[in-house]
Tab-separated table of C-alpha atoms and ligand atoms in Angstrom:
chain	number	residue	atom	x	y	z
A	3	MET	CA	-75.079	58.382	-123.251
A	4	GLN	CA	-72.382	55.737	-123.130
A	5	VAL	CA	-69.261	56.772	-121.253
A	6	ARG	CA	-66.225	56.526	-123.534
A	7	THR	CA	-62.778	57.580	-122.362
A	8	ARG	CA	-59.384	57.334	-123.953
A	9	ILE	CA	-55.694	57.554	-123.321
A	10	ALA	CA	-53.901	59.235	-126.204
A	11	PRO	CA	-50.138	58.921	-125.753
A	12	SER	CA	-47.597	60.192	-128.245
A	13	PRO	CA	-45.005	57.490	-128.903
A	14	THR	CA	-42.022	59.813	-128.635
A	15	GLY	CA	-40.297	58.191	-125.670
A	16	TYR	CA	-40.448	55.315	-123.240
A	17	PRO	CA	-43.810	55.116	-121.446
A	18	HIS	CA	-43.918	57.833	-118.834
A	19	VAL	CA	-45.420	56.999	-115.440
A	20	GLY	CA	-47.794	59.925	-116.085
A	21	THR	CA	-49.280	57.996	-119.017
A	22	LEU	CA	-50.012	55.025	-116.759
A	23	TYR	CA	-51.470	57.358	-114.142
A	24	MET	CA	-53.850	58.945	-116.644
A	25	ALA	CA	-54.680	55.614	-118.277
A	26	LEU	CA	-55.707	54.258	-114.873
A	27	PHE	CA	-58.142	57.073	-114.183
A	28	ASN	CA	-59.641	56.863	-117.662
A	29	TYR	CA	-60.016	53.116	-117.286
A	30	ILE	CA	-61.492	53.309	-113.790
A	31	PHE	CA	-63.948	56.034	-114.753
A	32	ALA	CA	-65.134	54.168	-117.856
A	33	LYS	CA	-65.515	50.854	-116.037
A	34	HIS	CA	-67.306	52.488	-113.116
A	35	HIS	CA	-69.916	53.699	-115.590
A	36	GLY	CA	-70.005	50.471	-117.597
A	37	GLY	CA	-68.398	52.305	-120.508
A	38	LYS	CA	-65.488	51.797	-122.884
A	39	PHE	CA	-61.819	52.681	-122.548
A	40	LEU	CA	-59.866	53.344	-125.754
A	41	LEU	CA	-56.219	53.595	-126.659
A	42	ARG	CA	-55.305	56.047	-129.417
A	43	ILE	CA	-51.771	56.617	-130.603
A	44	GLU	CA	-51.084	60.300	-131.317
A	45	ASP	CA	-48.115	59.993	-133.635
A	46	THR	CA	-48.490	63.218	-135.602
A	47	ASP	CA	-44.946	64.214	-134.675
A	48	GLN	CA	-43.445	62.197	-137.485
A	49	LYS	CA	-39.865	63.007	-136.571
A	50	ARG	CA	-40.007	61.857	-132.958
A	51	SER	CA	-42.525	59.004	-133.069
A	52	ARG	CA	-41.096	55.477	-133.059
A	53	PRO	CA	-42.837	52.082	-133.319
A	54	GLU	CA	-40.759	50.739	-130.397
A	55	TYR	CA	-42.188	53.435	-128.131
A	56	GLU	CA	-45.706	52.461	-129.182
A	57	ILE	CA	-44.928	48.833	-128.320
A	58	GLY	CA	-43.462	50.021	-125.020
A	59	THR	CA	-46.734	51.794	-124.250
A	60	TYR	CA	-48.744	48.606	-124.768
A	61	GLU	CA	-46.314	46.643	-122.642
A	62	SER	CA	-46.347	49.079	-119.738
A	63	LEU	CA	-50.153	49.391	-119.691
A	64	LYS	CA	-50.478	45.619	-119.695
A	65	TRP	CA	-47.884	45.407	-116.923
A	66	ILE	CA	-50.189	47.262	-114.526
A	67	GLY	CA	-53.120	45.142	-115.613
A	68	LEU	CA	-54.908	47.467	-118.047
A	69	THR	CA	-56.644	46.359	-121.220
A	70	TRP	CA	-58.488	48.529	-123.728
A	71	ASP	CA	-61.706	47.925	-125.592
A	72	GLU	CA	-60.588	49.661	-128.784
A	73	GLY	CA	-57.123	50.520	-130.056
A	74	PRO	CA	-54.630	50.127	-132.904
A	75	ASP	CA	-53.833	46.541	-131.948
A	76	VAL	CA	-57.354	45.341	-131.097
A	77	GLY	CA	-59.328	47.382	-133.629
A	78	GLY	CA	-62.822	48.729	-133.022
A	79	PRO	CA	-65.684	50.506	-134.800
A	80	TYR	CA	-64.072	53.977	-134.977
A	81	GLY	CA	-60.599	53.108	-136.272
A	82	PRO	CA	-57.949	53.514	-137.377
A	83	TYR	CA	-56.702	54.371	-133.885
A	84	ARG	CA	-53.274	55.584	-134.959
A	85	GLN	CA	-53.294	59.229	-136.066
A	86	SER	CA	-50.724	58.753	-138.816
A	87	GLU	CA	-53.330	56.543	-140.540
A	88	ARG	CA	-56.034	59.214	-140.298
A	89	THR	CA	-54.430	62.113	-142.149
A	90	GLU	CA	-57.082	62.150	-144.883
A	91	ILE	CA	-59.808	62.586	-142.254
A	92	TYR	CA	-58.063	65.660	-140.793
A	93	ARG	CA	-57.434	67.207	-144.215
A	94	LYS	CA	-61.039	66.781	-145.187
A	95	THR	CA	-62.358	68.344	-141.971
A	96	VAL	CA	-59.994	71.304	-142.238
A	97	TYR	CA	-60.968	71.988	-145.823
A	98	ASP	CA	-64.622	71.899	-144.722
A	99	LEU	CA	-63.800	74.661	-142.226
A	100	LEU	CA	-61.910	76.595	-144.883
A	101	ARG	CA	-64.906	76.508	-147.223
A	102	ALA	CA	-67.186	77.616	-144.370
A	103	GLY	CA	-64.945	80.686	-143.848
A	104	LYS	CA	-63.946	79.556	-140.344
A	105	ALA	CA	-60.326	78.942	-141.195
A	106	TYR	CA	-57.864	80.517	-143.624
A	107	LYS	CA	-54.699	79.867	-145.522
A	108	CYS	CA	-51.715	81.676	-144.059
A	109	PHE	CA	-48.653	82.112	-146.266
A	110	THR	CA	-46.475	83.864	-143.693
A	111	THR	CA	-42.865	82.699	-143.997
A	112	PRO	CA	-40.748	81.477	-141.033
A	113	GLU	CA	-38.621	84.633	-141.425
A	114	GLU	CA	-41.685	86.853	-141.148
A	115	LEU	CA	-42.802	84.959	-138.041
A	116	ALA	CA	-39.350	85.366	-136.477
A	117	GLU	CA	-39.455	89.086	-137.195
A	118	MET	CA	-42.932	89.298	-135.640
A	119	ARG	CA	-41.595	87.672	-132.473
A	120	LEU	CA	-38.666	90.066	-132.331
A	121	VAL	CA	-40.852	93.146	-132.743
A	122	ALA	CA	-43.282	91.885	-130.078
A	123	GLN	CA	-40.368	91.315	-127.695
A	124	LYS	CA	-38.951	94.774	-128.307
A	125	THR	CA	-42.210	96.657	-128.111
A	126	GLY	CA	-43.764	94.476	-125.409
A	127	GLY	CA	-46.718	93.985	-127.755
A	128	ARG	CA	-48.935	90.923	-128.121
A	129	GLN	CA	-46.906	87.750	-128.671
A	130	GLY	CA	-47.840	85.382	-131.455
A	131	TYR	CA	-49.100	85.624	-134.978
A	132	ASP	CA	-50.427	89.059	-135.963
A	133	ARG	CA	-53.224	87.696	-138.194
A	134	ARG	CA	-51.833	89.438	-141.281
A	135	HIS	CA	-53.304	86.847	-143.675
A	136	ARG	CA	-56.664	86.453	-141.951
A	137	ASN	CA	-58.498	88.547	-144.482
A	138	LEU	CA	-56.626	88.057	-147.749
A	139	SER	CA	-58.642	88.637	-150.904
A	140	GLN	CA	-59.119	85.767	-153.358
A	141	GLU	CA	-56.672	87.532	-155.711
A	142	GLU	CA	-53.997	87.773	-153.027
A	143	ILE	CA	-54.403	84.101	-152.194
A	144	GLU	CA	-54.102	83.158	-155.848
A	145	LYS	CA	-51.006	85.323	-156.197
A	146	PHE	CA	-49.280	83.566	-153.296
A	147	GLU	CA	-50.315	80.191	-154.661
A	148	ALA	CA	-48.989	81.063	-158.101
A	149	GLN	CA	-45.647	81.888	-156.471
A	150	GLY	CA	-45.678	78.360	-155.012
A	151	ARG	CA	-45.524	79.668	-151.441
A	152	SER	CA	-46.228	77.055	-148.821
A	153	PHE	CA	-49.039	77.705	-146.367
A	154	VAL	CA	-50.585	76.523	-143.137
A	155	ILE	CA	-54.291	76.597	-142.323
A	156	ARG	CA	-55.254	78.616	-139.258
A	157	LEU	CA	-58.442	78.849	-137.268
A	158	LYS	CA	-60.281	82.190	-137.288
A	159	VAL	CA	-60.395	82.679	-133.545
A	160	PRO	CA	-63.109	85.182	-132.494
A	161	LEU	CA	-61.517	88.552	-131.752
A	162	THR	CA	-63.697	89.269	-128.737
A	163	GLY	CA	-65.587	87.315	-126.101
A	164	GLU	CA	-64.580	84.521	-123.806
A	165	VAL	CA	-64.170	80.775	-123.973
A	166	VAL	CA	-65.804	79.200	-120.966
A	167	PHE	CA	-65.950	75.598	-119.859
A	168	GLU	CA	-66.801	73.656	-116.758
A	169	ASP	CA	-63.992	71.358	-115.663
A	170	ALA	CA	-65.388	68.430	-113.662
A	171	VAL	CA	-62.632	68.826	-111.059
A	172	LYS	CA	-61.606	72.453	-111.199
A	173	GLY	CA	-64.928	74.086	-111.905
A	174	ARG	CA	-65.573	76.994	-114.245
A	175	ILE	CA	-62.602	78.096	-116.337
A	176	SER	CA	-62.580	80.980	-118.770
A	177	ALA	CA	-60.086	82.551	-121.146
A	178	PRO	CA	-60.446	85.757	-123.187
A	179	CYS	CA	-60.432	85.029	-126.931
A	180	ALA	CA	-58.133	88.005	-127.436
A	181	ASP	CA	-55.363	86.000	-125.731
A	182	ILE	CA	-55.718	83.045	-128.062
A	183	ASP	CA	-53.697	82.883	-131.255
A	184	ASP	CA	-55.214	82.037	-134.610
A	185	GLN	CA	-53.918	78.552	-134.100
A	186	VAL	CA	-52.522	76.393	-136.868
A	187	LEU	CA	-54.744	73.424	-137.708
A	188	LEU	CA	-52.912	71.990	-140.691
A	189	LYS	CA	-49.140	72.401	-141.012
A	190	SER	CA	-47.347	73.242	-144.255
A	191	ASP	CA	-46.644	69.544	-144.834
A	192	ALA	CA	-50.450	68.993	-144.682
A	193	PHE	CA	-50.129	67.119	-141.370
A	194	PRO	CA	-52.514	68.124	-138.581
A	195	THR	CA	-51.400	69.826	-135.406
A	196	TYR	CA	-51.929	68.065	-132.088
A	197	HIS	CA	-54.917	70.320	-131.309
A	198	LEU	CA	-56.789	69.568	-134.502
A	199	ALA	CA	-56.179	65.823	-134.586
A	200	ASN	CA	-57.011	65.494	-130.889
A	201	VAL	CA	-60.374	67.234	-131.258
A	202	VAL	CA	-61.372	65.555	-134.527
A	203	ASP	CA	-60.576	62.144	-133.080
A	204	ASP	CA	-62.360	62.745	-129.811
A	205	VAL	CA	-65.442	63.660	-131.844
A	206	GLU	CA	-65.168	60.779	-134.319
A	207	MET	CA	-64.422	58.274	-131.568
A	208	LYS	CA	-67.386	59.558	-129.546
A	209	ILE	CA	-65.326	60.338	-126.464
A	210	SER	CA	-67.661	61.496	-123.695
A	211	HIS	CA	-65.057	62.459	-121.066
A	212	VAL	CA	-61.554	63.758	-121.700
A	213	ILE	CA	-59.581	62.901	-118.579
A	214	ARG	CA	-56.037	64.189	-118.825
A	215	GLY	CA	-53.253	65.883	-116.896
A	216	ASP	CA	-53.335	69.485	-115.737
A	217	GLU	CA	-50.640	70.417	-118.221
A	218	TRP	CA	-53.286	70.359	-120.963
A	219	ILE	CA	-55.646	72.771	-119.270
A	220	SER	CA	-54.209	75.760	-121.144
A	221	SER	CA	-54.867	73.970	-124.455
A	222	THR	CA	-58.497	73.309	-123.609
A	223	PRO	CA	-59.864	76.772	-124.624
A	224	LYS	CA	-58.200	76.251	-128.012
A	225	HIS	CA	-59.879	72.879	-128.274
A	226	ILE	CA	-63.261	74.307	-127.339
A	227	LEU	CA	-62.904	76.865	-130.140
A	228	ILE	CA	-62.244	74.070	-132.606
A	229	TYR	CA	-65.321	72.187	-131.359
A	230	GLU	CA	-67.352	75.380	-131.776
A	231	ALA	CA	-66.041	76.052	-135.273
A	232	PHE	CA	-67.131	72.566	-136.306
A	233	GLY	CA	-70.436	72.886	-134.469
A	234	PHE	CA	-69.652	69.883	-132.232
A	235	LYS	CA	-70.593	69.569	-128.583
A	236	PRO	CA	-67.411	69.402	-126.468
A	237	PRO	CA	-66.940	66.416	-124.152
A	238	THR	CA	-66.725	66.819	-120.374
A	239	PHE	CA	-63.196	67.792	-119.367
A	240	VAL	CA	-61.518	66.420	-116.264
A	241	HIS	CA	-58.036	67.773	-115.580
A	242	MET	CA	-56.155	65.669	-113.074
A	243	PRO	CA	-53.473	66.916	-110.675
A	244	LEU	CA	-49.926	66.814	-112.001
A	245	LEU	CA	-47.389	64.325	-110.714
A	246	LEU	CA	-44.707	66.230	-108.841
A	247	GLY	CA	-41.188	65.290	-107.820
A	248	MET	CA	-40.068	65.570	-104.193
A	249	ASP	CA	-38.937	69.140	-104.960
A	250	GLY	CA	-42.573	70.082	-105.652
A	251	LYS	CA	-41.869	70.631	-109.363
A	252	LYS	CA	-43.378	68.691	-112.252
A	253	LEU	CA	-42.007	65.146	-112.354
A	254	SER	CA	-39.422	65.261	-115.092
A	255	LYS	CA	-37.018	62.849	-116.628
A	256	ARG	CA	-34.270	65.414	-116.069
A	257	LYS	CA	-34.412	64.703	-112.363
A	258	ASN	CA	-36.545	61.638	-111.663
A	259	PRO	CA	-36.871	58.176	-113.117
A	260	THR	CA	-40.054	58.586	-115.148
A	261	SER	CA	-40.036	55.517	-117.360
A	262	ALA	CA	-42.539	52.855	-116.252
A	263	PHE	CA	-39.899	50.276	-117.148
A	264	PHE	CA	-37.565	51.621	-114.486
A	265	TYR	CA	-40.077	50.555	-111.834
A	266	LYS	CA	-40.653	47.183	-113.434
A	267	GLU	CA	-36.934	46.517	-113.716
A	268	SER	CA	-36.275	47.715	-110.174
A	269	GLY	CA	-38.527	44.954	-108.874
A	270	TYR	CA	-41.761	46.752	-107.989
A	271	LEU	CA	-44.923	44.681	-108.106
A	272	PRO	CA	-47.357	45.824	-110.782
A	273	GLU	CA	-50.347	45.699	-108.417
A	274	ALA	CA	-48.490	47.867	-105.907
A	275	PHE	CA	-47.364	50.324	-108.529
A	276	ARG	CA	-50.913	50.568	-109.849
A	277	ASN	CA	-52.254	51.149	-106.347
A	278	PHE	CA	-49.614	53.820	-105.696
A	279	LEU	CA	-50.411	55.668	-108.939
A	280	THR	CA	-54.132	55.860	-108.168
A	281	LEU	CA	-53.327	57.288	-104.736
A	282	MET	CA	-51.585	60.175	-106.467
A	283	GLY	CA	-54.733	61.852	-107.696
A	284	TYR	CA	-57.367	60.387	-105.447
A	285	SER	CA	-58.300	59.558	-101.891
A	286	MET	CA	-60.492	56.618	-100.998
A	287	PRO	CA	-63.071	57.079	-98.255
A	288	GLY	CA	-61.490	56.718	-94.827
A	289	ASP	CA	-58.121	57.466	-96.422
A	290	LYS	CA	-57.755	53.805	-97.216
A	291	GLU	CA	-54.436	53.316	-98.979
A	292	ILE	CA	-54.346	49.700	-100.036
A	293	TYR	CA	-57.147	48.611	-102.344
A	294	SER	CA	-57.700	46.566	-105.471
A	295	LEU	CA	-58.505	47.951	-108.880
A	296	ASP	CA	-61.985	46.414	-108.715
A	297	GLU	CA	-62.638	48.085	-105.375
A	298	MET	CA	-61.656	51.444	-106.776
A	299	ILE	CA	-63.796	50.934	-109.887
A	300	GLU	CA	-66.765	50.111	-107.722
A	301	ARG	CA	-66.373	53.062	-105.363
A	302	PHE	CA	-65.039	55.688	-107.774
A	303	ASP	CA	-66.323	59.222	-107.284
A	304	LEU	CA	-65.035	62.207	-109.267
A	305	LYS	CA	-65.501	64.382	-106.186
A	306	ARG	CA	-62.620	62.615	-104.522
A	307	VAL	CA	-60.097	63.612	-107.207
A	308	GLY	CA	-57.466	65.998	-105.830
A	309	ILE	CA	-57.091	69.555	-107.044
A	310	SER	CA	-53.440	70.275	-106.411
A	311	GLY	CA	-50.357	68.387	-107.598
A	312	ALA	CA	-49.542	64.978	-106.175
A	313	VAL	CA	-46.034	64.229	-104.929
A	314	PHE	CA	-44.497	61.062	-106.324
A	315	ASP	CA	-43.009	59.893	-103.065
A	316	MET	CA	-40.699	56.903	-103.499
A	317	LYS	CA	-40.789	56.105	-99.778
A	318	LYS	CA	-44.545	55.764	-100.008
A	319	LEU	CA	-44.185	53.597	-103.079
A	320	ASP	CA	-41.731	51.349	-101.227
A	321	TRP	CA	-44.120	51.057	-98.290
A	322	ILE	CA	-47.048	50.130	-100.506
A	323	ASN	CA	-44.914	47.644	-102.386
A	324	GLN	CA	-43.911	46.036	-99.122
A	325	GLN	CA	-47.556	45.693	-98.072
A	326	TYR	CA	-48.327	43.861	-101.306
A	327	LEU	CA	-45.244	41.750	-100.987
A	328	ILE	CA	-46.182	40.607	-97.497
A	329	ASN	CA	-49.857	40.135	-98.180
A	330	SER	CA	-49.994	38.802	-101.696
A	331	ILE	CA	-46.851	36.734	-102.128
A	332	PRO	CA	-46.725	33.672	-99.889
A	333	GLU	CA	-43.277	32.714	-98.594
A	334	ASN	CA	-42.990	29.737	-100.911
A	335	GLN	CA	-43.619	32.003	-103.892
A	336	LEU	CA	-41.025	34.556	-102.967
A	337	TRP	CA	-37.988	32.927	-104.504
A	338	PRO	CA	-39.786	32.060	-107.791
A	339	ARG	CA	-40.833	35.723	-108.025
A	340	ILE	CA	-37.372	37.087	-107.254
A	341	ARG	CA	-35.836	34.586	-109.666
A	342	GLU	CA	-38.230	35.611	-112.408
A	343	TRP	CA	-37.374	39.280	-111.751
A	344	GLY	CA	-33.588	39.272	-111.703
A	345	PHE	CA	-32.149	35.770	-111.725
A	346	ASN	CA	-33.879	34.270	-114.716
A	347	ASP	CA	-32.033	32.058	-117.188
A	348	ALA	CA	-32.228	34.528	-120.048
A	349	PHE	CA	-30.461	37.203	-117.999
A	350	MET	CA	-27.940	34.805	-116.513
A	351	GLY	CA	-27.179	33.474	-119.986
A	352	LYS	CA	-26.020	36.969	-120.895
A	353	LEU	CA	-24.202	37.614	-117.647
A	354	MET	CA	-22.145	34.402	-117.426
A	355	PRO	CA	-19.864	35.170	-120.399
A	356	LEU	CA	-18.978	38.488	-118.732
A	357	ILE	CA	-17.825	36.899	-115.478
A	358	HIS	CA	-16.574	33.442	-116.507
A	359	THR	CA	-12.896	34.360	-116.428
A	360	ARG	CA	-13.243	36.972	-113.700
A	361	ILE	CA	-14.244	34.936	-110.656
A	362	LYS	CA	-11.934	32.655	-108.698
A	363	THR	CA	-14.725	31.046	-106.673
A	364	PHE	CA	-18.523	31.129	-106.882
A	365	GLY	CA	-18.264	33.245	-103.769
A	366	ASP	CA	-16.871	36.063	-105.910
A	367	PHE	CA	-20.051	36.250	-107.967
A	368	MET	CA	-21.910	38.691	-105.746
A	369	ASP	CA	-18.827	40.866	-105.156
A	370	LEU	CA	-18.610	41.348	-108.865
A	371	CYS	CA	-22.289	41.519	-109.793
A	372	HIS	CA	-24.208	42.906	-106.823
A	373	PHE	CA	-25.002	46.112	-108.722
A	374	PHE	CA	-27.416	44.308	-111.022
A	375	PHE	CA	-29.552	43.259	-108.074
A	376	THR	CA	-29.824	46.340	-105.923
A	377	ASN	CA	-31.746	49.588	-105.995
A	378	HIS	CA	-29.429	51.200	-103.466
A	379	LEU	CA	-25.872	51.678	-104.569
A	380	ARG	CA	-23.474	52.898	-101.894
A	381	TYR	CA	-21.733	55.809	-103.493
A	382	THR	CA	-18.681	57.468	-101.981
A	383	GLN	CA	-16.881	60.625	-102.967
A	384	GLU	CA	-13.828	58.540	-103.752
A	385	LEU	CA	-15.750	56.356	-106.226
A	386	LEU	CA	-17.267	59.283	-108.080
A	387	CYS	CA	-14.277	61.636	-108.024
A	388	PRO	CA	-11.408	59.513	-109.333
A	389	LYS	CA	-7.951	61.129	-109.367
A	390	GLY	CA	-9.303	64.040	-107.418
A	391	LEU	CA	-11.832	65.182	-110.015
A	392	LYS	CA	-13.919	67.948	-108.464
A	393	PRO	CA	-17.476	66.814	-107.566
A	394	GLU	CA	-18.941	69.470	-109.821
A	395	THR	CA	-16.784	68.291	-112.725
A	396	SER	CA	-17.888	64.675	-112.227
A	397	ALA	CA	-21.516	65.786	-112.031
A	398	SER	CA	-21.121	67.850	-115.204
A	399	ILE	CA	-19.541	64.938	-117.049
A	400	LEU	CA	-22.406	62.641	-116.044
A	401	GLN	CA	-25.041	65.196	-117.005
A	402	THR	CA	-23.394	65.715	-120.382
A	403	LEU	CA	-23.369	61.956	-120.830
A	404	ILE	CA	-27.163	61.842	-120.336
A	405	TRP	CA	-27.614	64.487	-123.030
A	406	MET	CA	-25.265	62.670	-125.389
A	407	LEU	CA	-26.995	59.317	-124.996
A	408	ASP	CA	-30.378	60.956	-125.395
A	409	ASP	CA	-29.319	62.817	-128.514
A	410	ARG	CA	-27.930	59.636	-130.009
A	411	GLU	CA	-31.167	57.866	-129.025
A	412	ASP	CA	-28.893	54.957	-128.350
A	413	TRP	CA	-28.251	53.810	-124.802
A	414	SER	CA	-26.232	50.748	-125.770
A	415	GLY	CA	-22.802	49.851	-124.431
A	416	THR	CA	-21.217	50.745	-127.780
A	417	SER	CA	-22.836	54.141	-127.668
A	418	LEU	CA	-21.660	54.636	-124.072
A	419	GLU	CA	-18.100	53.839	-125.124
A	420	LEU	CA	-18.165	56.402	-127.934
A	421	CYS	CA	-19.630	59.042	-125.612
A	422	ALA	CA	-17.099	58.244	-122.908
A	423	LYS	CA	-14.224	58.881	-125.329
A	424	GLU	CA	-15.787	62.121	-126.480
A	425	LEU	CA	-16.302	63.220	-122.871
A	426	ALA	CA	-12.613	62.731	-122.123
A	427	ASP	CA	-11.750	65.042	-125.031
A	428	LEU	CA	-14.413	67.624	-124.261
A	429	PHE	CA	-13.569	67.916	-120.575
A	430	GLY	CA	-9.819	67.483	-121.087
A	431	VAL	CA	-9.676	64.519	-118.668
A	432	ASN	CA	-8.041	61.133	-118.937
A	433	PHE	CA	-10.227	58.419	-120.474
A	434	LYS	CA	-8.688	55.452	-118.640
A	435	LYS	CA	-7.849	57.058	-115.334
A	436	GLU	CA	-10.799	59.378	-114.866
A	437	ILE	CA	-13.748	58.692	-117.166
A	438	ILE	CA	-13.740	54.892	-116.912
A	439	PRO	CA	-13.428	54.804	-113.079
A	440	LEU	CA	-16.156	57.451	-112.844
A	441	LEU	CA	-18.450	55.231	-114.896
A	442	PHE	CA	-17.589	52.121	-112.873
A	443	GLY	CA	-18.402	54.168	-109.794
A	444	THR	CA	-21.676	55.443	-111.239
A	445	PHE	CA	-23.104	52.196	-112.562
A	446	MET	CA	-21.559	49.684	-110.146
A	447	ALA	CA	-20.479	51.710	-107.094
A	448	SER	CA	-17.245	49.802	-107.371
A	449	HIS	CA	-13.696	50.126	-108.660
A	450	PHE	CA	-13.982	46.860	-110.500
A	451	GLY	CA	-16.584	44.579	-112.029
A	452	PRO	CA	-17.476	42.821	-115.243
A	453	PRO	CA	-16.666	44.704	-118.476
A	454	LEU	CA	-18.201	48.160	-118.201
A	455	PHE	CA	-19.871	48.602	-121.575
A	456	ASP	CA	-21.331	45.081	-121.765
A	457	SER	CA	-22.601	45.455	-118.201
A	458	PHE	CA	-24.270	48.729	-119.158
A	459	ASN	CA	-26.086	46.852	-121.930
A	460	LEU	CA	-27.414	44.387	-119.396
A	461	LEU	CA	-28.311	47.006	-116.826
A	462	GLY	CA	-30.400	48.726	-119.479
A	463	GLN	CA	-31.254	52.300	-120.232
A	464	HIS	CA	-33.856	52.840	-117.517
A	465	ARG	CA	-31.766	51.807	-114.563
A	466	GLY	CA	-28.673	53.269	-116.237
A	467	ARG	CA	-30.293	56.700	-116.481
A	468	ALA	CA	-31.521	56.509	-112.892
A	469	ARG	CA	-27.977	55.777	-111.699
A	470	LEU	CA	-26.596	58.735	-113.582
A	471	LEU	CA	-29.192	60.930	-111.872
A	472	GLN	CA	-28.487	59.378	-108.458
A	473	ALA	CA	-24.742	59.882	-108.841
A	474	ILE	CA	-25.261	63.527	-109.855
A	475	GLU	CA	-27.419	64.018	-106.795
A	476	PHE	CA	-24.838	62.353	-104.552
A	477	LEU	CA	-22.228	64.751	-105.949
A	478	GLY	CA	-24.322	67.669	-104.764
A	479	GLY	CA	-26.396	68.203	-107.917
A	480	ILE	CA	-25.852	70.947	-110.466
A	481	SER	CA	-27.022	74.485	-109.752
A	482	SER	CA	-29.371	75.971	-112.336
A	483	LYS	CA	-26.740	78.554	-113.215
A	484	ARG	CA	-24.130	75.897	-113.879
A	485	LEU	CA	-26.656	73.749	-115.726
A	486	LYS	CA	-27.284	76.626	-118.103
A	487	LEU	CA	-23.561	77.121	-118.711
A	488	LEU	CA	-23.152	73.402	-119.173
A	489	GLU	CA	-25.939	73.277	-121.710
A	490	GLU	CA	-24.392	76.147	-123.650
A	491	ALA	CA	-21.017	74.422	-123.538
A	492	TYR	CA	-22.590	71.178	-124.719
A	493	LEU	CA	-24.365	72.843	-127.626
A	494	SER	CA	-21.224	74.707	-128.723
A	495	LYS	CA	-18.974	71.699	-127.914
A	496	ASN	CA	-16.687	74.025	-126.014
A	497	PHE	CA	-16.223	73.182	-122.361
A	498	SER	CA	-13.072	75.223	-121.718
A	499	ALA	CA	-14.867	77.735	-119.474
A	500	LEU	CA	-16.171	74.901	-117.268
A	501	CYS	CA	-13.010	72.832	-116.998
A	502	SER	CA	-10.841	75.272	-115.091
B	20	LIG	N1	-51.040	63.245	-127.099
B	20	LIG	C1	-51.287	63.896	-125.855
B	20	LIG	C2	-50.311	63.299	-124.839
B	20	LIG	O1	-49.287	62.886	-125.262
B	20	LIG	C3	-52.722	63.717	-125.451
B	20	LIG	C4	-53.233	64.713	-124.464
B	20	LIG	C5	-54.735	64.515	-124.244
B	20	LIG	O2	-55.057	63.583	-123.505
B	20	LIG	O3	-55.505	65.222	-124.855
B	20	LIG	O4	-50.500	63.223	-123.657
């Protein structure tokens, strides 16, 4: 059997470091066995998928030195490799299941589902769909269809028994069928669910090993049931330890910089970042910490994959980066590398117009622009609490700003300006005397600098977001209770209770 692995990201955001982490292990495993590594784009969430995120995925994988044997951009024998181009395949397979009596049309309305949830909550009964349309007669189905009611197609999950599988890292895992919902395979818009498309594609693309993060382990019994319904042999599953933040919780963009581009733009070396990511889920013999990709491919052994979560420790990352810097960049290459990173002509061409009339001597350049070239801003209370704003108010304003920019899906300077004005209104604070200095403080750790909104454009969304998070942390963070209140206030656009 040829080993075939895949990474199957959904292009709904900038490439997450977790995607690179999983891609690395899939790549290493495939290459160790002389097999193939595929890239499949899982863009079934039509509303949230964006072509620029797909391009970002390619870019970030290439940045750490990965290439794929088959994928949407390079083609291959089992394409197309983008799920939105495979909808006919999913529809056909689901209708095959329907005809075989292993799936059924469910006409339950959203209101009925909401009522079901409410009753289950009140009575403490089984959550989920109550299978009311599992055994409709042909006449009942025709009646619903004649009424033009929309429907989804659900899997007939066995009512008794257990789903059992052997995870290559975690061992035997089982789940009672009674706990598994009659899952939706085809949605009312005739698009497949993640579960269906994922399984059909893994079968069609002849994937031998599904290597993915622990967060998918609870979906695996559902997947096995789909394999069984089709009569396909499931692949070997390997669930890798989750990446955790320093607080021991799942690495999340709410608290940590998770975009691969943040690390690229902050000046990490791709080889070092790649090395660091592999260390997260794996230990080399002798606890060796610095090794090349080829070395890891050669010596890879599934038995050395960790079981529990791996802490994404920035200090460790910095140390590894430094080792690479010392050992792989000769002194005479250092300046060309630093120049290419942050002082290249393209960047300077954009920066010069912002500072031309603002410096008196060349010696003022760094005073004004240092914040573009550092990963360590020196925050002070005074910078982040202008006019005596309370630290918790500043933190709340910055958190709300993250939500606003995310909701707008626009992290440009123009968008920041609009949000800043809205924040002044919402929090009842002064735009010029409080909001603007707070933002100068957050992004530049300074009272002055080049124009704020244009500078934000140049700093970019990844470092911009990280600075917002760092400033919030410096201000003492936001308690979960306050975060909840803040979120409610944000959704209702009424911050009066928080502004006192
Ligand atoms: N589309 C899923 C993701 O975004 C794929 C999960 C899997 O590897 O099965 O990670």
